[in-house]
Amino acid sequence: MLNIGCHLSSSKGFYHMGEESLSIDANTFQFFTRNPRGGSAKDIDPQDAQKLNELMKEKKFAKILAHAPYTLNACAKVESIREFAHNTMLDDLKRMEFVPGNMYNFHPGSHVEQGVETGIKLISDQLNAILWEDMHTTVLLETMAGKGSEVGSRFEELREIIDRVELKDKMGVCLDTCHVYDAGYDIVGDLDGVLTQFDKIIGLERLQAIHINDSKNPFMSHKDRHEKIGEGSIGTEAFERIINHSELRNLPFFLETPNDLEGYAAEIKLLKSLYK
Ligand code: FE
Ligand code: FE
Ligand code: ZN
């Protein structure tokens, strides 16, 4: 069975996202832990979280994916910005304990003139300060498109971050198809080659989730503009190979395409029809 879901609004709580997923034939979903531009989060309703836990068990959901606000910058030059990222991520991860056994994805950050090595060091320092031994969430680094001074557009950079993290068993990677294609990994012409590279550099066992997005821009554009499945430069045939690939087919796939719920439902239907 294809494990697939889409990005949903968390404004009505956990259980609502579970039900919304079922209504579009999805068995997982992604959500922002709080306003995507940062800011404070609503208090967790433990009963609401527990209702989702039960629903997920009953309906055999795949792991769900929380997404950190995308403005967080763990490797900012300014200390107060790094501190904000620290506090937000730590708070998010504490909240994730209400839905244990799932995943939390974040953008590694932008090093802004400090250089990628400094960026990598700051990000891993921050993870070392945040992660704790008996937490129940896997933290995923997202592969980035490489716009501006983003860290994480090369597999080597993600590997270096993980290398420096002490609690490595808490760490994984989320591969975003739009981002890696924009970054210059040819998942259209040479999917096997890209996955071999991923395996050699990071290790495929770290790959825990896929953001499945087409791209508005051509290969290696370093742009990061998502497109609907089949309407961008990656194309339906490449997605058919991606969801069926022996190394990927059992992972959870998350759509972050420009869509409303109906559009997501149609993409889920399309992708399921292509899944062998
Ligand atoms: Fe993201
Ligand atoms: Fe993404
Ligand atoms: Zn993106």
PDB file of C-alpha atoms and ligand atoms in Angstrom:
ATOM      1  CA  MET A   1       0.000   0.000   0.000  1.00  0.00           C
ATOM      2  CA  LEU A   2       1.196   3.471  -0.856  1.00  0.00           C
ATOM      3  CA  ASN A   3       1.677   5.543   2.293  1.00  0.00           C
ATOM      4  CA  ILE A   4       0.643   9.007   1.290  1.00  0.00           C
ATOM      5  CA  GLY A   5      -0.799  12.196   2.664  1.00  0.00           C
ATOM      6  CA  CYS A   6      -0.587  15.916   2.212  1.00  0.00           C
ATOM      7  CA  HIS A   7       0.131  19.062   4.118  1.00  0.00           C
ATOM      8  CA  LEU A   8      -2.886  20.054   6.220  1.00  0.00           C
ATOM      9  CA  SER A   9      -3.795  23.029   8.369  1.00  0.00           C
ATOM     10  CA  SER A  10      -3.442  22.244  12.067  1.00  0.00           C
ATOM     11  CA  SER A  11      -5.831  25.005  13.154  1.00  0.00           C
ATOM     12  CA  LYS A  12      -8.579  22.540  14.127  1.00  0.00           C
ATOM     13  CA  GLY A  13      -6.302  20.175  16.011  1.00  0.00           C
ATOM     14  CA  PHE A  14      -4.811  16.722  15.609  1.00  0.00           C
ATOM     15  CA  TYR A  15      -7.920  14.581  15.345  1.00  0.00           C
ATOM     16  CA  HIS A  16      -9.383  16.798  12.662  1.00  0.00           C
ATOM     17  CA  MET A  17      -6.287  16.299  10.506  1.00  0.00           C
ATOM     18  CA  GLY A  18      -6.652  12.547  10.931  1.00  0.00           C
ATOM     19  CA  GLU A  19     -10.251  12.649   9.766  1.00  0.00           C
ATOM     20  CA  GLU A  20      -9.439  15.002   6.931  1.00  0.00           C
ATOM     21  CA  SER A  21      -6.758  12.574   5.766  1.00  0.00           C
ATOM     22  CA  LEU A  22      -9.197   9.675   5.757  1.00  0.00           C
ATOM     23  CA  SER A  23     -11.642  11.767   3.718  1.00  0.00           C
ATOM     24  CA  ILE A  24      -9.098  12.053   0.896  1.00  0.00           C
ATOM     25  CA  ASP A  25      -7.958   8.431   1.105  1.00  0.00           C
ATOM     26  CA  ALA A  26      -4.678   9.365   2.794  1.00  0.00           C
ATOM     27  CA  ASN A  27      -3.071   7.428   5.640  1.00  0.00           C
ATOM     28  CA  THR A  28      -0.723  10.111   6.898  1.00  0.00           C
ATOM     29  CA  PHE A  29      -0.292  13.899   6.825  1.00  0.00           C
ATOM     30  CA  GLN A  30       2.074  16.759   7.447  1.00  0.00           C
ATOM     31  CA  PHE A  31       1.325  19.894   9.462  1.00  0.00           C
ATOM     32  CA  PHE A  32       3.055  23.002  10.737  1.00  0.00           C
ATOM     33  CA  THR A  33       3.655  22.882  14.480  1.00  0.00           C
ATOM     34  CA  ARG A  34       2.725  26.576  14.665  1.00  0.00           C
ATOM     35  CA  ASN A  35       2.455  29.554  12.345  1.00  0.00           C
ATOM     36  CA  PRO A  36       4.930  28.741   9.546  1.00  0.00           C
ATOM     37  CA  ARG A  37       6.548  32.138  10.029  1.00  0.00           C
ATOM     38  CA  GLY A  38       7.252  31.347  13.663  1.00  0.00           C
ATOM     39  CA  GLY A  39       5.512  32.749  16.698  1.00  0.00           C
ATOM     40  CA  SER A  40       3.714  31.080  19.525  1.00  0.00           C
ATOM     41  CA  ALA A  41       1.828  27.818  19.365  1.00  0.00           C
ATOM     42  CA  LYS A  42      -1.570  26.915  20.710  1.00  0.00           C
ATOM     43  CA  ASP A  43      -1.585  24.700  23.781  1.00  0.00           C
ATOM     44  CA  ILE A  44      -1.864  21.024  22.987  1.00  0.00           C
ATOM     45  CA  ASP A  45      -5.146  19.424  23.971  1.00  0.00           C
ATOM     46  CA  PRO A  46      -4.012  16.037  25.336  1.00  0.00           C
ATOM     47  CA  GLN A  47      -7.414  14.469  24.639  1.00  0.00           C
ATOM     48  CA  ASP A  48      -7.332  15.621  21.034  1.00  0.00           C
ATOM     49  CA  ALA A  49      -3.834  14.162  20.642  1.00  0.00           C
ATOM     50  CA  GLN A  50      -4.932  10.899  22.228  1.00  0.00           C
ATOM     51  CA  LYS A  51      -7.916  10.674  19.875  1.00  0.00           C
ATOM     52  CA  LEU A  52      -5.539  10.988  16.928  1.00  0.00           C
ATOM     53  CA  ASN A  53      -3.223   8.333  18.368  1.00  0.00           C
ATOM     54  CA  GLU A  54      -6.148   5.942  18.578  1.00  0.00           C
ATOM     55  CA  LEU A  55      -7.444   6.798  15.116  1.00  0.00           C
ATOM     56  CA  MET A  56      -3.979   6.298  13.613  1.00  0.00           C
ATOM     57  CA  LYS A  57      -3.695   2.897  15.228  1.00  0.00           C
ATOM     58  CA  GLU A  58      -7.165   1.808  14.190  1.00  0.00           C
ATOM     59  CA  LYS A  59      -6.814   2.994  10.589  1.00  0.00           C
ATOM     60  CA  LYS A  60      -3.196   1.850  10.268  1.00  0.00           C
ATOM     61  CA  PHE A  61      -1.712   5.247   9.539  1.00  0.00           C
ATOM     62  CA  ALA A  62       1.906   5.623   8.533  1.00  0.00           C
ATOM     63  CA  LYS A  63       3.987   7.973  10.679  1.00  0.00           C
ATOM     64  CA  ILE A  64       2.896  11.597  10.504  1.00  0.00           C
ATOM     65  CA  LEU A  65       5.289  14.456   9.936  1.00  0.00           C
ATOM     66  CA  ALA A  66       5.420  17.726  11.835  1.00  0.00           C
ATOM     67  CA  HIS A  67       7.125  20.587  10.008  1.00  0.00           C
ATOM     68  CA  ALA A  68       8.969  23.309  11.914  1.00  0.00           C
ATOM     69  CA  PRO A  69       8.287  26.931  10.944  1.00  0.00           C
ATOM     70  CA  TYR A  70      10.381  27.561   7.851  1.00  0.00           C
ATOM     71  CA  THR A  71      11.731  30.860   9.147  1.00  0.00           C
ATOM     72  CA  LEU A  72      13.655  29.139  11.951  1.00  0.00           C
ATOM     73  CA  ASN A  73      17.364  29.499  11.406  1.00  0.00           C
ATOM     74  CA  ALA A  74      19.484  27.297  13.636  1.00  0.00           C
ATOM     75  CA  CYS A  75      22.669  28.653  12.042  1.00  0.00           C
ATOM     76  CA  ALA A  76      21.872  32.380  12.014  1.00  0.00           C
ATOM     77  CA  LYS A  77      24.678  34.804  12.619  1.00  0.00           C
ATOM     78  CA  VAL A  78      22.730  36.713  15.267  1.00  0.00           C
ATOM     79  CA  GLU A  79      22.595  34.863  18.561  1.00  0.00           C
ATOM     80  CA  SER A  80      19.042  35.895  19.452  1.00  0.00           C
ATOM     81  CA  ILE A  81      17.783  34.354  16.188  1.00  0.00           C
ATOM     82  CA  ARG A  82      19.566  31.087  16.982  1.00  0.00           C
ATOM     83  CA  GLU A  83      18.114  31.214  20.478  1.00  0.00           C
ATOM     84  CA  PHE A  84      14.626  31.621  19.046  1.00  0.00           C
ATOM     85  CA  ALA A  85      15.191  28.563  16.835  1.00  0.00           C
ATOM     86  CA  HIS A  86      16.433  26.623  19.846  1.00  0.00           C
ATOM     87  CA  ASN A  87      13.449  27.510  22.028  1.00  0.00           C
ATOM     88  CA  THR A  88      10.935  26.858  19.266  1.00  0.00           C
ATOM     89  CA  MET A  89      12.352  23.484  18.277  1.00  0.00           C
ATOM     90  CA  LEU A  90      12.658  22.319  21.852  1.00  0.00           C
ATOM     91  CA  ASP A  91       9.076  23.354  22.564  1.00  0.00           C
ATOM     92  CA  ASP A  92       7.880  21.632  19.364  1.00  0.00           C
ATOM     93  CA  LEU A  93       9.655  18.412  20.277  1.00  0.00           C
ATOM     94  CA  LYS A  94       8.187  18.432  23.787  1.00  0.00           C
ATOM     95  CA  ARG A  95       4.747  18.857  22.234  1.00  0.00           C
ATOM     96  CA  MET A  96       5.403  15.987  19.836  1.00  0.00           C
ATOM     97  CA  GLU A  97       5.592  13.676  22.852  1.00  0.00           C
ATOM     98  CA  PHE A  98       1.781  13.882  22.915  1.00  0.00           C
ATOM     99  CA  VAL A  99       1.824  12.002  19.594  1.00  0.00           C
ATOM    100  CA  PRO A 100       4.835   9.759  20.199  1.00  0.00           C
ATOM    101  CA  GLY A 101       6.574   7.720  17.531  1.00  0.00           C
ATOM    102  CA  ASN A 102       6.291  10.229  14.723  1.00  0.00           C
ATOM    103  CA  MET A 103       8.649  12.608  12.902  1.00  0.00           C
ATOM    104  CA  TYR A 104       9.657  16.270  12.984  1.00  0.00           C
ATOM    105  CA  ASN A 105      11.165  17.917   9.894  1.00  0.00           C
ATOM    106  CA  PHE A 106      13.111  21.156   9.742  1.00  0.00           C
ATOM    107  CA  HIS A 107      15.083  23.198   7.231  1.00  0.00           C
ATOM    108  CA  PRO A 108      18.706  23.133   8.398  1.00  0.00           C
ATOM    109  CA  GLY A 109      19.050  26.888   7.926  1.00  0.00           C
ATOM    110  CA  SER A 110      20.913  29.623   6.043  1.00  0.00           C
ATOM    111  CA  HIS A 111      24.475  30.415   7.009  1.00  0.00           C
ATOM    112  CA  VAL A 112      24.340  33.976   5.581  1.00  0.00           C
ATOM    113  CA  GLU A 113      27.990  34.789   4.824  1.00  0.00           C
ATOM    114  CA  GLN A 114      29.382  32.704   7.669  1.00  0.00           C
ATOM    115  CA  GLY A 115      30.232  29.854   5.308  1.00  0.00           C
ATOM    116  CA  VAL A 116      28.743  26.389   5.118  1.00  0.00           C
ATOM    117  CA  GLU A 117      31.152  24.844   7.644  1.00  0.00           C
ATOM    118  CA  THR A 118      30.162  27.322  10.351  1.00  0.00           C
ATOM    119  CA  GLY A 119      26.529  26.711   9.423  1.00  0.00           C
ATOM    120  CA  ILE A 120      26.926  22.963   9.853  1.00  0.00           C
ATOM    121  CA  LYS A 121      28.623  23.408  13.207  1.00  0.00           C
ATOM    122  CA  LEU A 122      25.922  25.742  14.549  1.00  0.00           C
ATOM    123  CA  ILE A 123      23.125  23.439  13.406  1.00  0.00           C
ATOM    124  CA  SER A 124      24.656  20.348  14.986  1.00  0.00           C
ATOM    125  CA  ASP A 125      25.488  22.255  18.195  1.00  0.00           C
ATOM    126  CA  GLN A 126      21.868  23.248  18.397  1.00  0.00           C
ATOM    127  CA  LEU A 127      20.656  19.680  17.879  1.00  0.00           C
ATOM    128  CA  ASN A 128      23.033  18.489  20.587  1.00  0.00           C
ATOM    129  CA  ALA A 129      21.575  21.057  22.963  1.00  0.00           C
ATOM    130  CA  ILE A 130      17.979  20.061  22.176  1.00  0.00           C
ATOM    131  CA  LEU A 131      17.726  16.296  21.664  1.00  0.00           C
ATOM    132  CA  TRP A 132      17.307  14.043  24.684  1.00  0.00           C
ATOM    133  CA  GLU A 133      17.868  10.363  25.221  1.00  0.00           C
ATOM    134  CA  ASP A 134      14.328   9.079  25.693  1.00  0.00           C
ATOM    135  CA  MET A 135      12.429  11.318  23.281  1.00  0.00           C
ATOM    136  CA  HIS A 136       9.994   9.521  20.960  1.00  0.00           C
ATOM    137  CA  THR A 137      10.295  11.576  17.791  1.00  0.00           C
ATOM    138  CA  THR A 138      12.719  11.242  14.892  1.00  0.00           C
ATOM    139  CA  VAL A 139      14.121  14.592  13.760  1.00  0.00           C
ATOM    140  CA  LEU A 140      14.521  14.921  10.009  1.00  0.00           C
ATOM    141  CA  LEU A 141      16.801  17.266   8.105  1.00  0.00           C
ATOM    142  CA  GLU A 142      15.153  18.333   4.860  1.00  0.00           C
ATOM    143  CA  THR A 143      17.136  18.291   1.619  1.00  0.00           C
ATOM    144  CA  MET A 144      17.194  21.884   0.360  1.00  0.00           C
ATOM    145  CA  ALA A 145      17.186  23.487  -3.107  1.00  0.00           C
ATOM    146  CA  GLY A 146      20.239  25.633  -2.391  1.00  0.00           C
ATOM    147  CA  LYS A 147      18.734  29.069  -2.787  1.00  0.00           C
ATOM    148  CA  GLY A 148      20.757  31.837  -1.160  1.00  0.00           C
ATOM    149  CA  SER A 149      23.021  30.407   1.517  1.00  0.00           C
ATOM    150  CA  GLU A 150      20.846  27.443   2.459  1.00  0.00           C
ATOM    151  CA  VAL A 151      22.658  24.597   4.158  1.00  0.00           C
ATOM    152  CA  GLY A 152      21.601  21.110   3.108  1.00  0.00           C
ATOM    153  CA  SER A 153      21.408  21.232  -0.681  1.00  0.00           C
ATOM    154  CA  ARG A 154      24.249  18.712  -0.889  1.00  0.00           C
ATOM    155  CA  PHE A 155      24.006  15.281   0.689  1.00  0.00           C
ATOM    156  CA  GLU A 156      27.510  15.784   2.133  1.00  0.00           C
ATOM    157  CA  GLU A 157      26.273  18.710   4.237  1.00  0.00           C
ATOM    158  CA  LEU A 158      23.458  16.666   5.765  1.00  0.00           C
ATOM    159  CA  ARG A 159      25.910  13.856   6.451  1.00  0.00           C
ATOM    160  CA  GLU A 160      28.249  16.270   8.232  1.00  0.00           C
ATOM    161  CA  ILE A 161      25.454  17.571  10.444  1.00  0.00           C
ATOM    162  CA  ILE A 162      24.432  14.035  11.432  1.00  0.00           C
ATOM    163  CA  ASP A 163      28.078  13.104  12.030  1.00  0.00           C
ATOM    164  CA  ARG A 164      28.338  15.834  14.640  1.00  0.00           C
ATOM    165  CA  VAL A 165      25.106  14.933  16.432  1.00  0.00           C
ATOM    166  CA  GLU A 166      25.595  12.775  19.505  1.00  0.00           C
ATOM    167  CA  LEU A 167      22.161  11.117  19.570  1.00  0.00           C
ATOM    168  CA  LYS A 168      22.357   9.903  15.971  1.00  0.00           C
ATOM    169  CA  ASP A 169      19.539   7.408  16.402  1.00  0.00           C
ATOM    170  CA  LYS A 170      17.157  10.365  16.720  1.00  0.00           C
ATOM    171  CA  MET A 171      18.172  11.716  13.295  1.00  0.00           C
ATOM    172  CA  GLY A 172      16.894  11.077   9.783  1.00  0.00           C
ATOM    173  CA  VAL A 173      16.460  12.807   6.443  1.00  0.00           C
ATOM    174  CA  CYS A 174      13.388  13.921   4.500  1.00  0.00           C
ATOM    175  CA  LEU A 175      14.015  14.068   0.761  1.00  0.00           C
ATOM    176  CA  ASP A 176      12.047  16.760  -1.065  1.00  0.00           C
ATOM    177  CA  THR A 177      11.804  15.845  -4.754  1.00  0.00           C
ATOM    178  CA  CYS A 178      11.426  19.476  -5.886  1.00  0.00           C
ATOM    179  CA  HIS A 179      14.356  20.589  -3.759  1.00  0.00           C
ATOM    180  CA  VAL A 180      16.811  17.855  -4.797  1.00  0.00           C
ATOM    181  CA  TYR A 181      15.932  18.318  -8.468  1.00  0.00           C
ATOM    182  CA  ASP A 182      16.407  22.091  -8.176  1.00  0.00           C
ATOM    183  CA  ALA A 183      19.654  21.400  -6.300  1.00  0.00           C
ATOM    184  CA  GLY A 184      21.040  19.334  -9.176  1.00  0.00           C
ATOM    185  CA  TYR A 185      20.255  15.703  -8.315  1.00  0.00           C
ATOM    186  CA  ASP A 186      18.769  14.202 -11.464  1.00  0.00           C
ATOM    187  CA  ILE A 187      15.910  12.118 -10.083  1.00  0.00           C
ATOM    188  CA  VAL A 188      14.289  12.278 -13.533  1.00  0.00           C
ATOM    189  CA  GLY A 189      17.125  10.911 -15.660  1.00  0.00           C
ATOM    190  CA  ASP A 190      19.033   8.880 -13.086  1.00  0.00           C
ATOM    191  CA  LEU A 191      17.013   8.016  -9.985  1.00  0.00           C
ATOM    192  CA  ASP A 192      19.154   4.961  -9.243  1.00  0.00           C
ATOM    193  CA  GLY A 193      22.310   7.040  -9.439  1.00  0.00           C
ATOM    194  CA  VAL A 194      20.943   9.659  -7.037  1.00  0.00           C
ATOM    195  CA  LEU A 195      19.856   7.015  -4.534  1.00  0.00           C
ATOM    196  CA  THR A 196      23.238   5.280  -4.787  1.00  0.00           C
ATOM    197  CA  GLN A 197      24.864   8.609  -3.994  1.00  0.00           C
ATOM    198  CA  PHE A 198      22.481   9.161  -1.104  1.00  0.00           C
ATOM    199  CA  ASP A 199      23.315   5.717   0.223  1.00  0.00           C
ATOM    200  CA  LYS A 200      27.078   6.204  -0.041  1.00  0.00           C
ATOM    201  CA  ILE A 201      27.068   9.649   1.551  1.00  0.00           C
ATOM    202  CA  ILE A 202      24.247   9.537   4.113  1.00  0.00           C
ATOM    203  CA  GLY A 203      22.982   5.951   4.123  1.00  0.00           C
ATOM    204  CA  LEU A 204      19.525   5.026   2.863  1.00  0.00           C
ATOM    205  CA  GLU A 205      18.553   3.831   6.345  1.00  0.00           C
ATOM    206  CA  ARG A 206      18.428   7.514   7.337  1.00  0.00           C
ATOM    207  CA  LEU A 207      15.849   8.291   4.664  1.00  0.00           C
ATOM    208  CA  GLN A 208      12.541   8.367   6.541  1.00  0.00           C
ATOM    209  CA  ALA A 209      10.168  10.483   4.455  1.00  0.00           C
ATOM    210  CA  ILE A 210       9.650  11.956   1.007  1.00  0.00           C
ATOM    211  CA  HIS A 211       8.164  15.352   0.196  1.00  0.00           C
ATOM    212  CA  ILE A 212       6.627  14.611  -3.170  1.00  0.00           C
ATOM    213  CA  ASN A 213       6.416  17.817  -5.206  1.00  0.00           C
ATOM    214  CA  ASP A 214       6.881  18.681  -8.837  1.00  0.00           C
ATOM    215  CA  SER A 215       9.042  21.733  -9.610  1.00  0.00           C
ATOM    216  CA  LYS A 216       8.091  24.931 -11.421  1.00  0.00           C
ATOM    217  CA  ASN A 217      11.709  25.395 -12.461  1.00  0.00           C
ATOM    218  CA  PRO A 218      14.237  23.443 -14.516  1.00  0.00           C
ATOM    219  CA  PHE A 219      16.888  21.053 -13.237  1.00  0.00           C
ATOM    220  CA  MET A 220      19.577  22.709 -11.075  1.00  0.00           C
ATOM    221  CA  SER A 221      17.724  26.029 -10.894  1.00  0.00           C
ATOM    222  CA  HIS A 222      18.246  26.355  -7.089  1.00  0.00           C
ATOM    223  CA  LYS A 223      14.809  27.971  -6.909  1.00  0.00           C
ATOM    224  CA  ASP A 224      12.402  25.940  -4.712  1.00  0.00           C
ATOM    225  CA  ARG A 225       8.975  26.589  -6.224  1.00  0.00           C
ATOM    226  CA  HIS A 226       6.684  23.598  -5.903  1.00  0.00           C
ATOM    227  CA  GLU A 227       4.337  22.573  -8.714  1.00  0.00           C
ATOM    228  CA  LYS A 228       1.416  20.156  -8.914  1.00  0.00           C
ATOM    229  CA  ILE A 229       2.335  16.549  -9.691  1.00  0.00           C
ATOM    230  CA  GLY A 230       2.780  16.135 -13.450  1.00  0.00           C
ATOM    231  CA  GLU A 231       2.658  19.857 -14.205  1.00  0.00           C
ATOM    232  CA  GLY A 232       6.282  20.711 -13.611  1.00  0.00           C
ATOM    233  CA  SER A 233       9.757  19.826 -14.800  1.00  0.00           C
ATOM    234  CA  ILE A 234       9.860  16.465 -12.979  1.00  0.00           C
ATOM    235  CA  GLY A 235       6.734  14.978 -14.531  1.00  0.00           C
ATOM    236  CA  THR A 236       4.394  12.075 -13.895  1.00  0.00           C
ATOM    237  CA  GLU A 237       6.638   9.312 -15.265  1.00  0.00           C
ATOM    238  CA  ALA A 238       9.444  10.216 -12.906  1.00  0.00           C
ATOM    239  CA  PHE A 239       7.014  10.187  -9.972  1.00  0.00           C
ATOM    240  CA  GLU A 240       5.789   6.765 -11.035  1.00  0.00           C
ATOM    241  CA  ARG A 241       9.385   5.516 -10.810  1.00  0.00           C
ATOM    242  CA  ILE A 242       9.921   7.280  -7.489  1.00  0.00           C
ATOM    243  CA  ILE A 243       6.905   5.858  -5.648  1.00  0.00           C
ATOM    244  CA  ASN A 244       7.587   2.355  -6.978  1.00  0.00           C
ATOM    245  CA  HIS A 245      11.344   2.295  -6.390  1.00  0.00           C
ATOM    246  CA  SER A 246      12.310  -0.622  -4.141  1.00  0.00           C
ATOM    247  CA  GLU A 247      14.231   1.695  -1.772  1.00  0.00           C
ATOM    248  CA  LEU A 248      11.424   4.248  -1.514  1.00  0.00           C
ATOM    249  CA  ARG A 249       8.114   2.453  -1.979  1.00  0.00           C
ATOM    250  CA  ASN A 250       7.488   1.776   1.718  1.00  0.00           C
ATOM    251  CA  LEU A 251       8.303   5.273   2.939  1.00  0.00           C
ATOM    252  CA  PRO A 252       5.598   7.830   3.721  1.00  0.00           C
ATOM    253  CA  PHE A 253       5.095  10.395   0.920  1.00  0.00           C
ATOM    254  CA  PHE A 254       3.866  13.901   1.716  1.00  0.00           C
ATOM    255  CA  LEU A 255       2.425  16.237  -0.908  1.00  0.00           C
ATOM    256  CA  GLU A 256       3.291  19.925  -0.539  1.00  0.00           C
ATOM    257  CA  THR A 257       1.984  20.957  -3.923  1.00  0.00           C
ATOM    258  CA  PRO A 258      -0.036  24.148  -4.467  1.00  0.00           C
ATOM    259  CA  ASN A 259      -3.474  22.612  -3.911  1.00  0.00           C
ATOM    260  CA  ASP A 260      -6.660  22.704  -1.910  1.00  0.00           C
ATOM    261  CA  LEU A 261      -8.023  19.535  -0.311  1.00  0.00           C
ATOM    262  CA  GLU A 262      -9.807  18.510  -3.507  1.00  0.00           C
ATOM    263  CA  GLY A 263      -6.630  18.939  -5.514  1.00  0.00           C
ATOM    264  CA  TYR A 264      -4.719  16.832  -3.019  1.00  0.00           C
ATOM    265  CA  ALA A 265      -7.383  14.135  -3.219  1.00  0.00           C
ATOM    266  CA  ALA A 266      -6.946  14.026  -7.003  1.00  0.00           C
ATOM    267  CA  GLU A 267      -3.148  13.758  -6.710  1.00  0.00           C
ATOM    268  CA  ILE A 268      -3.443  10.974  -4.158  1.00  0.00           C
ATOM    269  CA  LYS A 269      -5.793   9.147  -6.492  1.00  0.00           C
ATOM    270  CA  LEU A 270      -3.390   9.618  -9.404  1.00  0.00           C
ATOM    271  CA  LEU A 271      -0.368   8.423  -7.460  1.00  0.00           C
ATOM    272  CA  LYS A 272      -2.249   5.407  -6.100  1.00  0.00           C
ATOM    273  CA  SER A 273      -3.239   4.477  -9.647  1.00  0.00           C
ATOM    274  CA  LEU A 274       0.467   4.474 -10.575  1.00  0.00           C
ATOM    275  CA  TYR A 275       1.538   2.363  -7.589  1.00  0.00           C
ATOM    276  CA  LYS A 276       2.189  -1.271  -8.408  1.00  0.00           C
TER     277      LYS A 276
HETATM  278 FE    FE B   1      10.064  22.129   4.037  1.00  0.00          FE
HETATM  279 FE    FE B   2       9.529  20.177   1.456  1.00  0.00          FE
HETATM  280 ZN    ZN B   3      10.141  23.799  -0.874  1.00  0.00          ZN
END
